[in-house]
PDB file of C-alpha atoms in Angstrom:
ATOM      1  CA  MET A  27       0.000   0.000   0.000  1.00 80.00           C
ATOM      2  CA  GLN A  28       2.902   2.335   0.681  1.00 81.00           C
ATOM      3  CA  ILE A  29       4.129   1.969  -2.898  1.00 87.00           C
ATOM      4  CA  ILE A  30       0.655   2.738  -4.264  1.00 85.00           C
ATOM      5  CA  SER A  31       0.498   5.848  -2.071  1.00 85.00           C
ATOM      6  CA  TRP A  32       3.806   7.160  -3.340  1.00 87.00           C
ATOM      7  CA  VAL A  33       3.066   6.366  -6.980  1.00 91.00           C
ATOM      8  CA  GLY A  34      -0.181   8.335  -6.680  1.00 90.00           C
ATOM      9  CA  ALA A  35       1.665  11.276  -5.123  1.00 90.00           C
ATOM     10  CA  LEU A  36       4.236  11.192  -7.926  1.00 93.00           C
ATOM     11  CA  ALA A  37       1.428  11.218 -10.508  1.00 94.00           C
ATOM     12  CA  GLY A  38       0.001  14.294  -8.785  1.00 94.00           C
ATOM     13  CA  LEU A  39       3.407  15.955  -8.778  1.00 95.00           C
ATOM     14  CA  GLY A  40       3.794  15.172 -12.477  1.00 95.00           C
ATOM     15  CA  ALA A  41       0.392  16.717 -13.195  1.00 96.00           C
ATOM     16  CA  PHE A  42       1.308  19.834 -11.202  1.00 96.00           C
ATOM     17  CA  VAL A  43       4.656  20.267 -12.966  1.00 96.00           C
ATOM     18  CA  HIS A  44       3.046  19.763 -16.374  1.00 95.00           C
ATOM     19  CA  ALA A  45       0.376  22.373 -15.593  1.00 95.00           C
ATOM     20  CA  LEU A  46       3.059  24.750 -14.336  1.00 95.00           C
ATOM     21  CA  LEU A  47       5.033  24.521 -17.577  1.00 94.00           C
ATOM     22  CA  GLN A  48       2.094  25.132 -19.932  1.00 93.00           C
ATOM     23  CA  ARG A  49       1.096  28.454 -21.442  1.00 91.00           C
ATOM     24  CA  SER A  50      -1.871  30.144 -19.780  1.00 91.00           C
ATOM     25  CA  ASP A  51      -3.714  30.752 -23.031  1.00 90.00           C
ATOM     26  CA  ALA A  52      -3.570  27.041 -23.911  1.00 90.00           C
ATOM     27  CA  PHE A  53      -6.012  26.236 -21.104  1.00 91.00           C
ATOM     28  CA  THR A  54      -8.527  28.723 -22.477  1.00 89.00           C
ATOM     29  CA  ALA A  55      -7.982  27.553 -26.049  1.00 88.00           C
ATOM     30  CA  ALA A  56      -8.557  23.942 -24.960  1.00 87.00           C
ATOM     31  CA  ASP A  57     -11.843  25.027 -23.350  1.00 88.00           C
ATOM     32  CA  ARG A  58     -10.695  23.958 -19.897  1.00 89.00           C
ATOM     33  CA  LYS A  59     -10.484  25.843 -16.610  1.00 92.00           C
ATOM     34  CA  THR A  60      -7.734  28.443 -16.251  1.00 92.00           C
ATOM     35  CA  LYS A  61      -4.112  27.677 -15.447  1.00 93.00           C
ATOM     36  CA  PRO A  62      -4.274  28.997 -11.846  1.00 94.00           C
ATOM     37  CA  ILE A  63      -7.288  26.786 -11.111  1.00 96.00           C
ATOM     38  CA  TRP A  64      -5.527  23.692 -12.452  1.00 95.00           C
ATOM     39  CA  LEU A  65      -2.387  24.589 -10.507  1.00 96.00           C
ATOM     40  CA  LEU A  66      -4.502  24.810  -7.362  1.00 97.00           C
ATOM     41  CA  ILE A  67      -6.280  21.519  -8.091  1.00 96.00           C
ATOM     42  CA  THR A  68      -3.157  19.545  -8.951  1.00 96.00           C
ATOM     43  CA  GLY A  69      -1.113  21.138  -6.157  1.00 96.00           C
ATOM     44  CA  ALA A  70      -3.762  20.421  -3.540  1.00 95.00           C
ATOM     45  CA  SER A  71      -4.165  16.868  -4.789  1.00 94.00           C
ATOM     46  CA  THR A  72      -0.416  16.291  -4.539  1.00 94.00           C
ATOM     47  CA  VAL A  73      -0.330  17.661  -0.999  1.00 93.00           C
ATOM     48  CA  ALA A  74      -3.345  15.548  -0.006  1.00 91.00           C
ATOM     49  CA  MET A  75      -1.748  12.402  -1.392  1.00 91.00           C
ATOM     50  CA  GLY A  76       1.549  13.210   0.300  1.00 88.00           C
ATOM     51  CA  LEU A  77       0.014  13.913   3.722  1.00 89.00           C
ATOM     52  CA  PHE A  78      -2.678  11.232   3.782  1.00 86.00           C
ATOM     53  CA  PRO A  79      -1.414   7.889   2.523  1.00 80.00           C
ATOM     54  CA  TYR A  80      -3.845   5.331   1.218  1.00 79.00           C
ATOM     55  CA  ASN A  81      -4.640   3.151   4.234  1.00 76.00           C
ATOM     56  CA  GLY A  82      -8.375   2.573   4.040  1.00 70.00           C
ATOM     57  CA  GLY A  83      -9.323   5.181   6.688  1.00 75.00           C
ATOM     58  CA  ALA A  84     -10.536   8.769   6.442  1.00 76.00           C
ATOM     59  CA  GLY A  85      -7.111   9.848   5.179  1.00 79.00           C
ATOM     60  CA  GLY A  86      -7.444   7.264   2.451  1.00 83.00           C
ATOM     61  CA  LEU A  87     -10.553   9.040   1.225  1.00 87.00           C
ATOM     62  CA  LEU A  88      -8.619  12.304   0.880  1.00 89.00           C
ATOM     63  CA  TRP A  89      -5.850  10.412  -0.906  1.00 89.00           C
ATOM     64  CA  LEU A  90      -8.399   8.940  -3.304  1.00 91.00           C
ATOM     65  CA  ALA A  91      -9.921  12.367  -4.015  1.00 92.00           C
ATOM     66  CA  GLY A  92      -6.439  13.698  -4.754  1.00 93.00           C
ATOM     67  CA  LEU A  93      -5.731  10.789  -7.081  1.00 94.00           C
ATOM     68  CA  VAL A  94      -8.974  11.377  -8.985  1.00 95.00           C
ATOM     69  CA  ALA A  95      -8.157  15.078  -9.412  1.00 95.00           C
ATOM     70  CA  ALA A  96      -4.649  14.313 -10.692  1.00 95.00           C
ATOM     71  CA  LEU A  97      -5.931  11.638 -13.059  1.00 95.00           C
ATOM     72  CA  VAL A  98      -8.585  13.971 -14.481  1.00 96.00           C
ATOM     73  CA  TYR A  99      -5.805  16.388 -15.352  1.00 95.00           C
ATOM     74  CA  LEU A 100      -3.539  13.700 -16.805  1.00 95.00           C
ATOM     75  CA  VAL A 101      -6.234  11.908 -18.807  1.00 96.00           C
ATOM     76  CA  ASP A 102      -8.466  14.790 -19.924  1.00 94.00           C
ATOM     77  CA  VAL A 103      -6.735  18.165 -19.700  1.00 94.00           C
ATOM     78  CA  ARG A 104      -3.138  17.263 -20.583  1.00 95.00           C
ATOM     79  CA  PRO A 105      -3.960  15.666 -23.980  1.00 93.00           C
ATOM     80  CA  LYS A 106      -6.137  18.645 -24.933  1.00 92.00           C
ATOM     81  CA  LEU A 107      -3.355  21.080 -24.020  1.00 92.00           C
ATOM     82  CA  ILE A 108      -0.860  19.136 -26.097  1.00 91.00           C
ATOM     83  CA  GLU A 109      -3.268  19.046 -29.028  1.00 90.00           C
ATOM     84  CA  VAL A 110      -3.973  22.781 -28.838  1.00 90.00           C
ATOM     85  CA  GLN A 111      -0.309  23.718 -28.611  1.00 88.00           C
ATOM     86  CA  ARG A 112       0.572  21.478 -31.561  1.00 86.00           C
ATOM     87  CA  GLY A 113      -2.161  23.012 -33.670  1.00 75.00           C
ATOM     88  CA  GLY A 114      -4.106  19.763 -33.682  1.00 57.00           C
ATOM     89  CA  ASN A 115      -6.481  20.374 -36.582  1.00 58.00           C
ATOM     90  CA  ASN A 116      -6.000  16.957 -38.141  1.00 53.00           C
ATOM     91  CA  TRP A 117      -8.768  16.572 -40.689  1.00 44.00           C
TER      92      TRP A 117
END
């Protein structure tokens, strides 16, 4: 369980760093929330996963919420940002 907790926290950290390195206008162009909001979401999720390891208790619920937030960024927002910045009009 400890390994799962740390892998989740690293995924959150990766999401935060990726959001930090993106252009602000890319979030708007991708029709997603603004960069500061995603920095807050991914940063808070990383902190939650770092402070509350997955152990099945109340802290585990906060860890799970943090993991879901990080995964939403990685699976939904990140690909859209990459597509927008590449000029992804592939007809």
